Coordinates of C-alpha atoms in Angstrom, one line a residue:
Chain A
M32 CA -0.7 7.6 -14.2
I33 CA 0.8 6.8 -10.8
I34 CA 4.5 6.2 -10.9
M35 CA 6.2 4.8 -7.7
N36 CA 9.9 5.0 -8.3
E37 CA 12.4 3.0 -6.1
V38 CA 10.4 3.7 -3.0
T39 CA 11.7 2.5 0.4
K40 CA 9.9 2.9 3.7
I41 CA 11.7 2.4 7.0
Y42 CA 9.8 2.5 10.2
E43 CA 11.6 3.5 13.3
T44 CA 10.0 2.1 16.4
K45 CA 10.8 2.0 20.1
N46 CA 11.1 -1.3 21.9
R47 CA 10.6 -1.1 25.7
L48 CA 13.4 -2.7 27.6
G49 CA 12.1 -1.7 31.0
W50 CA 10.2 1.1 32.7
F51 CA 12.6 3.8 31.5
R52 CA 14.8 2.1 28.9
T53 CA 13.9 1.8 25.3
E54 CA 15.8 0.9 22.1
R55 CA 15.2 2.2 18.6
V56 CA 14.5 -0.5 16.0
K57 CA 14.4 0.1 12.3
T58 CA 12.1 -2.0 10.2
E59 CA 12.3 -1.9 6.4
A60 CA 8.7 -2.4 5.3
V61 CA 9.2 -1.6 1.6
K62 CA 12.4 -2.0 -0.3
S63 CA 13.1 -0.1 -3.5
L64 CA 9.7 -0.7 -4.9
S65 CA 8.7 0.5 -8.3
L66 CA 5.3 0.2 -9.7
T67 CA 2.8 2.0 -12.0
L68 CA -1.0 2.3 -11.9
E69 CA -2.9 3.4 -15.0
P70 CA -6.4 4.7 -15.3
G71 CA -8.9 2.0 -16.2
Q72 CA -6.7 -0.8 -14.9
I73 CA -7.0 -3.0 -11.9
T74 CA -3.6 -3.8 -10.4
G75 CA -3.2 -6.3 -7.7
L76 CA -0.7 -6.1 -4.8
L77 CA -0.1 -9.5 -3.3
G78 CA 2.1 -11.1 -0.6
L79 CA 1.8 -12.7 2.7
N80 CA 1.3 -10.7 6.0
G81 CA 4.1 -8.2 6.5
A82 CA 4.9 -8.1 2.8
G83 CA 4.4 -4.3 2.7
K84 CA 1.1 -4.1 0.9
T85 CA -0.7 -1.8 3.4
T86 CA 2.4 0.4 3.8
T87 CA 2.5 0.8 0.0
I88 CA -1.2 1.8 -0.1
R89 CA -0.7 4.3 2.7
M90 CA 2.2 5.9 0.9
L91 CA 0.3 6.1 -2.3
S92 CA -2.7 7.6 -0.5
T93 CA -0.5 10.4 1.0
L94 CA -0.8 9.1 4.6
L95 CA 2.9 8.0 4.8
D96 CA 6.0 9.6 3.5
P97 CA 8.5 7.3 1.8
T98 CA 12.0 7.2 3.4
E99 CA 13.5 7.1 -0.1
G100 CA 12.3 7.3 -3.6
S101 CA 9.5 9.3 -5.2
I102 CA 5.8 9.0 -6.0
E103 CA 4.2 10.9 -8.9
V104 CA 0.5 11.1 -9.6
D105 CA -0.3 12.4 -13.1
G106 CA 3.0 14.3 -13.0
L107 CA 2.4 15.8 -9.6
D108 CA 5.1 15.1 -7.0
M109 CA 3.8 13.8 -3.7
N110 CA 5.8 16.1 -1.5
R111 CA 5.1 19.3 -3.4
S112 CA 1.5 18.8 -4.4
R113 CA -0.1 16.7 -1.6
S114 CA -3.4 18.5 -1.6
A115 CA -3.9 18.3 -5.4
I116 CA -3.1 14.5 -5.2
Q117 CA -5.5 14.0 -2.3
Q118 CA -8.3 15.3 -4.6
K119 CA -7.4 12.6 -7.1
V120 CA -7.1 9.6 -4.8
N121 CA -9.1 7.7 -2.1
M122 CA -8.7 4.6 -0.1
I123 CA -11.1 1.9 1.0
A124 CA -10.2 -0.6 3.7
G125 CA -12.0 -3.7 4.7
G126 CA -13.7 -3.9 8.1
E127 CA -16.3 -1.9 9.9
R128 CA -14.3 1.1 11.0
M129 CA -13.6 4.4 9.2
L130 CA -17.2 5.4 9.5
Y131 CA -19.2 7.3 12.1
W132 CA -21.6 4.8 13.6
R133 CA -23.9 7.3 15.2
L134 CA -24.4 9.1 11.9
T135 CA -26.6 7.8 9.2
G136 CA -25.2 6.6 5.9
R137 CA -26.2 9.8 4.2
E138 CA -24.8 12.0 7.0
N139 CA -21.5 10.1 6.7
L140 CA -21.3 10.8 3.0
H141 CA -22.2 14.4 3.5
Y142 CA -19.4 14.8 6.1
F143 CA -16.7 13.2 4.1
G144 CA -17.8 14.9 0.9
S145 CA -17.6 18.3 2.7
L146 CA -13.9 17.6 3.5
Y147 CA -13.3 17.5 -0.3
G148 CA -15.0 20.9 -0.6
L149 CA -18.2 19.7 -2.2
D150 CA -21.0 22.3 -1.8
S151 CA -24.4 21.2 -0.4
A152 CA -26.2 20.8 -3.8
R153 CA -23.4 18.5 -5.1
L154 CA -23.3 16.7 -1.8
R155 CA -27.0 15.8 -2.0
L156 CA -26.7 14.8 -5.7
E157 CA -23.5 12.7 -5.2
S158 CA -24.6 11.0 -2.0
D159 CA -28.0 10.0 -3.4
R160 CA -26.3 8.6 -6.5
L161 CA -23.7 6.7 -4.6
L162 CA -26.1 5.3 -2.0
S163 CA -28.3 4.1 -4.8
E164 CA -25.3 2.5 -6.6
V165 CA -24.2 0.6 -3.6
G166 CA -27.8 -0.5 -2.8
L167 CA -28.2 1.5 0.4
A168 CA -30.9 4.0 -0.8
D169 CA -33.5 2.5 1.5
A170 CA -31.1 2.5 4.5
A171 CA -29.7 5.9 3.8
D172 CA -31.3 7.6 6.8
R173 CA -30.6 4.8 9.4
P174 CA -27.6 5.1 11.8
V175 CA -24.6 3.1 10.6
E176 CA -24.6 1.2 13.9
Q177 CA -27.8 -0.6 12.7
Y178 CA -26.1 -1.7 9.4
S179 CA -24.9 -5.2 8.8
K180 CA -21.2 -5.8 8.0
G181 CA -21.9 -5.9 4.3
M182 CA -23.9 -2.7 4.4
K183 CA -21.0 -1.0 6.2
Q184 CA -18.6 -2.2 3.6
R185 CA -20.8 -0.9 0.8
L186 CA -21.0 2.4 2.6
Q187 CA -17.2 2.4 2.7
I188 CA -17.2 2.0 -1.1
A189 CA -19.5 5.0 -1.4
R190 CA -17.4 7.0 1.0
G191 CA -14.3 6.2 -1.1
L192 CA -16.0 7.4 -4.2
I193 CA -17.5 10.6 -2.8
N194 CA -14.7 12.8 -4.3
D195 CA -14.9 10.9 -7.7
P196 CA -11.3 9.8 -7.4
K197 CA -9.3 9.0 -10.5
Y198 CA -7.3 6.4 -8.5
L199 CA -8.7 4.1 -5.8
F200 CA -6.8 2.0 -3.4
L201 CA -8.6 -1.0 -2.0
D202 CA -7.1 -2.7 1.0
E203 CA -8.9 -6.0 1.6
P204 CA -12.2 -4.6 0.5
T205 CA -14.1 -7.9 0.8
L206 CA -12.6 -9.0 4.2
G207 CA -15.2 -11.0 6.1
L208 CA -18.0 -10.5 3.7
D209 CA -20.5 -13.2 2.7
A210 CA -20.0 -14.7 -0.7
P211 CA -22.9 -13.0 -2.5
I212 CA -22.0 -9.6 -1.2
A213 CA -18.3 -10.1 -2.0
R214 CA -19.3 -11.1 -5.5
Q215 CA -21.5 -7.9 -5.8
L216 CA -18.6 -5.8 -4.7
R217 CA -16.2 -7.5 -7.2
G218 CA -18.7 -6.6 -9.9
M219 CA -18.7 -3.0 -8.6
V220 CA -14.9 -2.8 -8.6
R221 CA -14.7 -4.2 -12.2
N222 CA -17.3 -1.6 -13.3
L223 CA -15.3 1.2 -11.7
A224 CA -12.3 0.4 -13.7
K225 CA -13.7 -0.8 -17.0
E226 CA -16.7 1.5 -17.3
M227 CA -15.6 4.6 -15.3
G228 CA -11.9 4.5 -16.1
K229 CA -10.6 4.5 -12.6
G230 CA -7.2 3.2 -11.8
I231 CA -7.5 0.6 -9.0
L232 CA -4.9 -0.9 -6.7
L233 CA -6.2 -3.9 -4.9
T234 CA -4.8 -6.0 -2.1
S235 CA -6.7 -9.1 -1.0
H236 CA -6.1 -12.3 0.8
Y237 CA -8.6 -13.9 -1.5
L238 CA -6.4 -14.8 -4.4
Q239 CA -9.3 -16.0 -6.5
E240 CA -10.6 -12.4 -6.3
V241 CA -7.3 -11.0 -7.5
E242 CA -7.1 -13.6 -10.3
E243 CA -10.6 -12.7 -11.4
L244 CA -10.3 -8.9 -11.3
C245 CA -6.7 -7.8 -11.9
D246 CA -5.1 -6.9 -15.2
N247 CA -1.7 -7.0 -13.5
V248 CA -0.4 -8.3 -10.3
N249 CA 2.6 -7.2 -8.2
V250 CA 3.9 -9.8 -5.9
L251 CA 5.7 -8.6 -2.8
N252 CA 7.7 -10.5 -0.3
R253 CA 9.2 -8.9 2.8
G254 CA 8.8 -5.5 1.1
E255 CA 10.5 -6.5 -2.1
L256 CA 8.9 -6.8 -5.5
L257 CA 9.3 -10.4 -6.7
M258 CA 7.3 -10.3 -9.8
C259 CA 4.9 -8.1 -11.9
D260 CA 2.8 -9.6 -14.7
T261 CA -0.7 -10.7 -15.6
P262 CA -2.2 -13.3 -13.2
D263 CA -2.1 -16.0 -16.0
R264 CA 1.6 -15.4 -16.8
I265 CA 2.6 -15.4 -13.1
V266 CA 0.8 -18.7 -12.6
A267 CA 2.5 -20.1 -15.7
R268 CA 5.9 -18.8 -14.8
V269 CA 5.8 -19.8 -11.2
A270 CA 3.5 -22.8 -10.8
G271 CA 4.2 -24.3 -14.2
M272 CA 2.0 -25.4 -17.1
Q273 CA -1.6 -26.5 -17.0
T274 CA -2.2 -30.2 -17.4
A275 CA -4.7 -32.0 -19.6
H276 CA -5.6 -35.7 -18.7
F277 CA -7.2 -38.1 -21.1
E278 CA -8.3 -41.7 -20.7
L279 CA -8.4 -43.3 -24.2
M280 CA -9.4 -46.8 -25.5
G281 CA -8.0 -48.4 -28.6
W282 CA -4.5 -47.0 -28.3
R283 CA -1.9 -48.4 -30.8
D284 CA 1.9 -48.0 -30.6
E285 CA 2.1 -46.4 -34.0
L286 CA 0.1 -43.5 -32.7
N287 CA 3.1 -42.3 -30.5
P288 CA 5.0 -40.4 -33.2
L289 CA 1.8 -39.2 -34.8
L290 CA 0.7 -37.7 -31.5
L291 CA 4.0 -35.9 -31.0
E292 CA 3.9 -34.6 -34.6
Y293 CA 0.4 -33.3 -34.1
L294 CA 1.2 -31.6 -30.8
H295 CA 4.2 -30.0 -32.4
T296 CA 2.5 -28.7 -35.5
E297 CA -1.0 -27.9 -34.2
I298 CA -0.3 -26.8 -30.6
G299 CA 3.3 -25.7 -30.7
L300 CA 4.5 -28.2 -28.2
N301 CA 7.9 -29.4 -29.2
R302 CA 9.3 -31.0 -26.1
K303 CA 8.7 -34.7 -25.6
E304 CA 8.8 -34.4 -21.8
W305 CA 5.6 -32.5 -21.8
T306 CA 3.7 -35.6 -22.9
E307 CA 3.4 -38.7 -20.8
L308 CA 1.7 -41.8 -22.0
H309 CA 0.8 -44.5 -19.5
T310 CA -0.1 -47.8 -21.2
P311 CA -1.3 -50.8 -19.2
S312 CA 1.6 -53.0 -18.7
A313 CA 1.4 -56.6 -20.0
E314 CA 3.5 -57.8 -17.1
S315 CA 1.1 -56.5 -14.6
G316 CA -1.6 -58.6 -16.1
A317 CA -3.7 -55.7 -17.0
S318 CA -6.4 -56.2 -19.6
P319 CA -5.7 -54.7 -23.0
E320 CA -9.2 -53.4 -22.7
E321 CA -8.1 -51.0 -20.0
P322 CA -7.8 -47.4 -21.1
V323 CA -4.5 -45.7 -21.8
R324 CA -3.8 -42.6 -19.7
L325 CA -2.4 -39.6 -21.6
T326 CA -1.1 -36.5 -19.9
V327 CA -0.1 -33.4 -21.7
K328 CA 1.2 -30.1 -20.2
S329 CA 0.6 -26.8 -22.0
R330 CA 0.0 -23.2 -21.3
S331 CA -3.8 -23.7 -21.7
A332 CA -5.2 -27.1 -20.9
D333 CA -8.6 -26.0 -22.3
K334 CA -7.2 -25.1 -25.7
L335 CA -5.3 -28.3 -25.8
I336 CA -8.3 -30.5 -25.0
T337 CA -10.3 -28.7 -27.7
K338 CA -7.7 -29.4 -30.3
L339 CA -6.8 -32.9 -29.2
L340 CA -10.4 -34.3 -29.1
P341 CA -10.9 -34.2 -33.0
W342 CA -7.4 -35.9 -33.4
T343 CA -8.5 -38.8 -31.2
S344 CA -11.7 -39.5 -33.2
E345 CA -9.8 -39.2 -36.5
N346 CA -7.5 -41.9 -35.2
G347 CA -10.2 -44.2 -34.1
L348 CA -9.7 -43.7 -30.3
K349 CA -12.5 -43.6 -27.9
V350 CA -12.3 -41.0 -25.2
V351 CA -13.4 -42.4 -21.8
S352 CA -12.8 -39.2 -19.9
F353 CA -10.8 -36.0 -20.0
S354 CA -10.0 -33.3 -17.4
A355 CA -7.9 -30.2 -17.0
E356 CA -5.7 -29.5 -14.0
K357 CA -4.8 -25.9 -13.5
P358 CA -2.5 -24.4 -10.9
N359 CA -3.9 -21.1 -9.6
L360 CA -2.5 -17.9 -8.3
E361 CA -2.6 -19.2 -4.8
D362 CA -0.2 -22.0 -5.8
A363 CA 2.0 -19.5 -7.4
I364 CA 2.1 -17.1 -4.4
I365 CA 2.8 -19.8 -1.9
L366 CA 5.7 -21.1 -4.1
L367 CA 7.0 -17.6 -4.4
S368 CA 6.8 -16.8 -0.7
E369 CA 8.4 -20.1 0.2
G370 CA 11.3 -19.1 -2.0
K371 CA 10.9 -22.2 -4.1
V372 CA 11.0 -20.2 -7.3
S373 CA 13.8 -17.9 -8.3
Chain B
M96 CA -11.9 29.5 -2.8
K97 CA -9.5 28.3 -0.1
K98 CA -11.5 30.4 2.5
R99 CA -14.7 28.8 1.3
G100 CA -13.3 25.3 1.6
W101 CA -12.1 26.2 5.2
M102 CA -15.7 27.3 6.1
I103 CA -17.2 24.2 4.5
S104 CA -14.9 22.0 6.6
L105 CA -15.5 24.0 9.8
L106 CA -19.3 23.8 9.4
A107 CA -19.1 20.1 8.4
E108 CA -17.2 19.3 11.6
M109 CA -19.6 21.2 13.7
L110 CA -22.6 19.4 12.1
K111 CA -20.9 16.1 12.5
Q112 CA -20.2 16.7 16.2
H113 CA -23.8 17.8 16.7
R114 CA -25.2 14.7 15.0
S115 CA -22.8 12.4 16.9
R116 CA -23.3 13.8 20.3
T117 CA -27.0 14.7 20.5
R118 CA -28.4 11.2 19.9
G119 CA -28.5 10.6 23.7
K120 CA -30.7 13.1 25.5
A121 CA -29.4 12.1 28.9
V122 CA -25.9 13.2 28.1
F123 CA -27.2 16.5 26.7
F124 CA -29.2 17.4 29.8
S125 CA -26.4 16.2 32.2
M126 CA -24.4 19.2 30.8
L127 CA -26.8 21.5 32.8
L128 CA -27.0 19.3 35.8
W129 CA -23.4 18.8 36.8
P130 CA -22.2 22.5 36.8
A131 CA -25.3 23.4 38.7
L132 CA -24.5 20.7 41.3
A133 CA -20.9 21.9 41.4
F134 CA -22.0 25.4 42.1
L135 CA -24.3 24.4 44.9
T136 CA -21.6 22.2 46.5
S137 CA -19.2 25.1 46.4
Y138 CA -21.7 27.6 47.7
Y139 CA -22.7 25.5 50.7
A140 CA -19.1 24.5 51.4
M141 CA -18.4 28.2 51.8
Q142 CA -21.4 28.9 54.1
P143 CA -19.7 27.8 57.4
Y144 CA -16.9 30.4 56.8
R145 CA -17.3 34.0 58.0
T146 CA -17.6 36.3 55.0
G147 CA -18.6 39.5 56.7
E148 CA -16.5 42.7 57.3
G149 CA -13.0 42.0 58.5
S150 CA -13.0 38.3 57.4
A151 CA -10.3 36.9 55.2
L152 CA -12.7 36.3 52.4
S153 CA -14.1 39.9 52.5
R154 CA -10.6 41.1 51.4
V155 CA -11.0 39.3 48.0
I156 CA -14.8 38.8 47.6
P157 CA -17.1 41.8 48.2
S158 CA -19.5 41.5 51.1
G159 CA -22.4 39.3 50.2
G160 CA -20.8 38.6 46.8
I161 CA -20.1 34.9 47.1
P162 CA -23.0 33.7 44.8
L163 CA -22.0 36.2 42.1
F164 CA -18.3 35.2 42.6
L165 CA -19.1 31.5 42.3
L166 CA -21.6 31.9 39.5
S167 CA -19.2 34.0 37.4
G168 CA -16.5 31.5 38.2
Y169 CA -18.5 28.5 37.0
L170 CA -19.8 30.4 34.0
V171 CA -16.3 31.0 32.6
F172 CA -15.0 27.6 33.8
Q173 CA -17.8 25.9 31.9
L174 CA -17.0 27.7 28.7
F175 CA -13.4 26.4 28.8
W176 CA -14.4 23.0 30.2
T177 CA -16.8 22.2 27.3
T178 CA -13.8 22.6 24.9
V179 CA -11.6 20.4 27.1
H180 CA -14.4 17.9 26.8
S181 CA -14.1 18.0 23.0
A182 CA -10.4 17.2 23.3
W183 CA -11.3 14.3 25.6
L184 CA -13.6 12.9 23.0
F185 CA -10.8 13.1 20.4
E186 CA -9.6 9.6 21.0
M187 CA -12.8 8.3 19.5
E188 CA -11.6 9.5 16.1
R189 CA -8.6 7.4 16.5
K190 CA -10.5 4.3 17.7
Q191 CA -12.8 4.5 14.7
S192 CA -10.0 5.1 12.3
T193 CA -11.8 8.1 11.1
L194 CA -8.9 10.4 11.9
E195 CA -6.9 8.6 9.2
I196 CA -9.7 9.3 6.7
I197 CA -9.8 13.0 7.7
F198 CA -6.1 13.3 7.1
L199 CA -6.5 11.5 3.7
T200 CA -8.6 14.5 2.5
P201 CA -7.3 17.9 1.3
S202 CA -9.5 19.7 3.9
S203 CA -8.0 22.2 6.4
K204 CA -7.1 20.4 9.5
M205 CA -7.2 23.7 11.4
A206 CA -10.8 23.9 10.4
F207 CA -11.3 20.4 11.8
L208 CA -9.8 21.3 15.1
Y209 CA -11.6 24.6 15.5
G210 CA -14.9 23.0 14.3
R211 CA -14.7 20.5 17.1
S212 CA -13.9 23.1 19.7
L213 CA -16.6 25.6 18.4
Y214 CA -19.3 22.9 18.5
S215 CA -18.4 22.0 22.0
L216 CA -19.0 25.6 23.0
F217 CA -22.4 25.7 21.2
N218 CA -23.3 22.5 22.9
G219 CA -22.9 24.2 26.2
I220 CA -24.2 27.7 25.2
W221 CA -27.8 27.2 26.3
M222 CA -26.5 26.4 29.7
F223 CA -24.2 29.4 29.5
A224 CA -27.3 31.5 28.7
A225 CA -29.1 30.0 31.8
F226 CA -26.2 30.8 34.0
S227 CA -25.9 34.3 32.6
F228 CA -29.6 34.9 33.3
L229 CA -29.2 33.8 36.9
T230 CA -26.0 35.8 37.4
F231 CA -27.0 39.1 35.9
W232 CA -30.7 39.3 36.9
F233 CA -30.8 37.7 40.3
V234 CA -27.3 38.1 41.8
A235 CA -25.5 41.1 40.3
D236 CA -26.3 44.8 40.9
P237 CA -27.3 45.9 37.3
G238 CA -26.4 49.5 38.1
E239 CA -22.8 48.5 39.0
V240 CA -22.2 46.2 36.0
K241 CA -20.3 47.7 33.2
W242 CA -22.4 46.3 30.3
A243 CA -20.4 48.0 27.6
V244 CA -17.4 46.2 28.9
L245 CA -19.0 42.9 29.9
L246 CA -20.4 42.0 26.5
P247 CA -17.2 42.4 24.4
V248 CA -15.3 40.6 27.2
L249 CA -17.7 37.7 27.0
A250 CA -17.2 37.6 23.3
L251 CA -13.4 37.6 23.8
I252 CA -13.7 34.8 26.4
V253 CA -15.8 32.7 24.0
G254 CA -13.1 33.1 21.4
S255 CA -10.4 32.2 23.9
A256 CA -12.2 29.1 24.9
V257 CA -12.4 27.9 21.3
I258 CA -8.7 28.6 20.8
W259 CA -7.9 26.7 24.0
G260 CA -10.0 23.7 23.0
A261 CA -8.5 23.6 19.5
M262 CA -5.0 23.6 21.0
L263 CA -5.8 20.7 23.4
S264 CA -7.3 18.8 20.4
A265 CA -4.0 19.4 18.6
V266 CA -2.1 17.9 21.6
S267 CA -4.4 14.9 21.3
L268 CA -3.1 14.3 17.8
F269 CA 0.1 13.0 19.3
S270 CA -1.3 10.6 21.8
R271 CA -3.8 7.8 21.9
D272 CA -4.4 8.6 25.5
S273 CA -6.0 12.0 25.1
G274 CA -8.4 11.2 28.0
L275 CA -5.5 12.2 30.2
L276 CA -6.2 15.9 29.4
Y277 CA -9.5 15.5 31.1
Y278 CA -8.0 14.5 34.4
I279 CA -5.0 16.9 34.1
F280 CA -7.2 20.0 33.5
Q281 CA -10.4 19.5 35.5
A282 CA -9.3 20.0 39.1
P283 CA -6.2 22.2 38.4
M284 CA -8.1 24.5 36.1
E285 CA -11.0 24.9 38.6
L286 CA -8.7 25.4 41.6
F287 CA -5.8 27.5 40.2
G288 CA -8.0 29.4 37.6
G289 CA -9.8 31.0 40.6
V290 CA -13.2 29.6 40.0
R291 CA -13.9 29.0 43.7
I292 CA -11.1 30.8 45.4
P293 CA -9.4 34.0 44.0
P294 CA -5.8 33.4 43.0
S295 CA -4.8 36.5 45.1
V296 CA -5.0 34.4 48.3
F297 CA -2.8 31.6 46.8
P298 CA 0.8 31.1 47.8
V299 CA 3.4 32.2 45.2
W300 CA 3.8 28.8 43.6
A301 CA 0.1 28.5 43.1
K302 CA -0.2 32.0 41.8
G303 CA 2.4 31.0 39.2
L304 CA 0.4 28.0 38.2
S305 CA -2.8 30.1 37.9
L306 CA -1.0 32.2 35.2
L307 CA -0.9 29.2 32.9
F308 CA -4.7 29.0 32.5
P309 CA -6.7 31.4 30.3
V310 CA -9.5 30.9 32.8
T311 CA -7.6 33.0 35.3
Y312 CA -7.4 36.1 33.0
S313 CA -11.0 35.5 31.7
L314 CA -12.3 35.5 35.3
I315 CA -10.4 38.7 36.1
L316 CA -12.1 40.3 33.1
V317 CA -15.6 39.1 33.8
R318 CA -15.5 39.8 37.5
G319 CA -14.0 43.2 36.9
A320 CA -16.9 44.1 34.5
L321 CA -19.5 42.7 37.0
Y322 CA -18.1 44.6 39.9
G323 CA -17.4 47.7 37.9
N324 CA -13.7 47.4 38.5
T325 CA -11.6 47.8 35.3
G326 CA -8.4 49.2 36.7
G327 CA -4.7 48.3 36.0
Q328 CA -4.9 44.6 36.8
W329 CA -8.0 44.3 34.5
M330 CA -6.1 45.9 31.6
W331 CA -3.1 43.7 32.2
A332 CA -5.4 40.6 32.1
L333 CA -7.0 41.8 28.9
V334 CA -3.6 42.3 27.2
V335 CA -2.3 38.9 28.4
L336 CA -5.4 37.1 27.2
I337 CA -5.3 38.6 23.7
A338 CA -1.6 37.9 23.5
A339 CA -2.1 34.3 24.8
D340 CA -4.8 33.7 22.2
A341 CA -2.5 34.8 19.4
V342 CA 0.3 32.5 20.7
L343 CA -2.1 29.6 21.1
V344 CA -3.3 29.9 17.5
W345 CA 0.3 29.8 16.3
F346 CA 1.1 27.0 18.7
T347 CA -1.9 24.9 17.5
R348 CA -0.8 25.3 13.9
Y349 CA 2.7 24.3 14.9
L350 CA 1.5 21.2 16.8
L351 CA -0.7 20.2 13.9
S352 CA 2.2 20.4 11.4
L353 CA 4.4 18.5 13.8
A354 CA 1.8 15.8 14.3
E355 CA 1.2 15.4 10.6
R356 CA 4.9 15.1 9.9
H357 CA 5.2 12.6 12.7
A358 CA 2.3 10.5 11.5
R359 CA 3.6 10.5 7.9
L360 CA 6.8 9.2 9.3
M361 CA 5.4 6.6 11.7
G362 CA 2.0 5.9 10.2
N363 CA 0.3 6.1 13.6
W364 CA -3.1 7.8 12.9
S365 CA -4.9 4.5 13.3
L366 CA -2.9 3.0 16.1
F367 CA -4.8 2.6 19.3

């Protein structure tokens, strides 16, 4: 397990004031951040630009030293056992760099594998296996400069797996990829965690991707951890409940208390304000044949709809339509970054 | 095990350099062309000057020895220059962000630096062989050459060039503008190292500068062996070169650890 304990990173940069004059500026990129990453789990790291995601990944991958705090990987301290930790981790970033374009895909893997001390027999075996897994077996001996963006990204994934890392850090791995290739990569990432037991830390600007893949999400804002929970719980906590909408014909006033009772006993909703009933107003001259609109908020709109549909038919109501309105992780992150949620 | 890992990293770096650099044949063959042109330019530039007995040049270059003097100068200069070239190309690692990935691995970074430098030397070794052939078969007096001294001296110079190149690559770890090395070292190393003009005719300040380049000592050693002159100055050059090599190896390691520490503080491996 990776344990990041109260880690702070302060960058000290020089601002030019003139030809000879400079001033030192300190920027706190990460503030007292604690997080854990377990094998077999996909953990998301979210936040707007400048939230400290890339700095966090670079510290975990040994490229940066924390200014304060400690990082442990399977009980090994980052400062004392850097080489041993480097054998256990790897990083994959989005984009087309971090590869030698004049070398072929296979030559790239051989080179990077050699840096982990792999001998030639194992290099051949591993590179063939990985190239085949990422769908580049046919292009293995073509120079990388002839690869498409998606092919380069897949080669990056293979490169990140060449040392068979126990922990993998993915920094925007699907950046700029076409939808089908991004979906393929997501499948690969899920497989790495669930089938191969790798601990994966993922940052992405595509929040749907994070929602789909991650078991846990850490939300950062200006270097501080705002929240850590499952994507569903974060959405529920931050963006509120999901909403089920119904349009019903044949509504009668006596059904009001029965509905509240049913929602309380069957679904566990015991607050009246979570249910709204809009009946056509007689004053507005609306026809009694117009449908009643019923809106109910709950943790799961799908579950609520499934349970409420039988109740409507038991009470002689005709369902004209129903729909579910669900806030997503994007709504939650935007609310958090705007400071609209405490 | 550690030693084996070091060798794997060294060979991997050399192979990578070879695969990256030999895709373009034009670049490969130009490595023969430009030192040959430089030699011819220098040779004909010296033709109008009197070189016979009693001339200023005859005090430092044996009579009729200009071709041998220049060829030996360019031979040694080329060895060192190929490794400077390797440092010049270093900025590509930063541009491609591959430097960051190399430092992400547990491999020996000294092996990485020496692998780059060593390959650069191999890249130019076929040219080195051609120059040697020209020098020793057509220009030198084989009876006068101290072969038993020349061959170990050449081996020492090859080692010194690799050490010099690795040190310059370590300097490049600090700066995104490592191309600067190319311009700083080309003309001064050629002039003050004594490639075309022996340092003994320089004014004192220029003699002082010549002491900073391993090319200077290497040329004293090679020319001494070629002319059969291995006296006190030759021994002095030998001792200084060996000592300088030891210091440069230590300095390279020091620069590397300093650069790593700096990068872990600032996160600047990928900045360009």
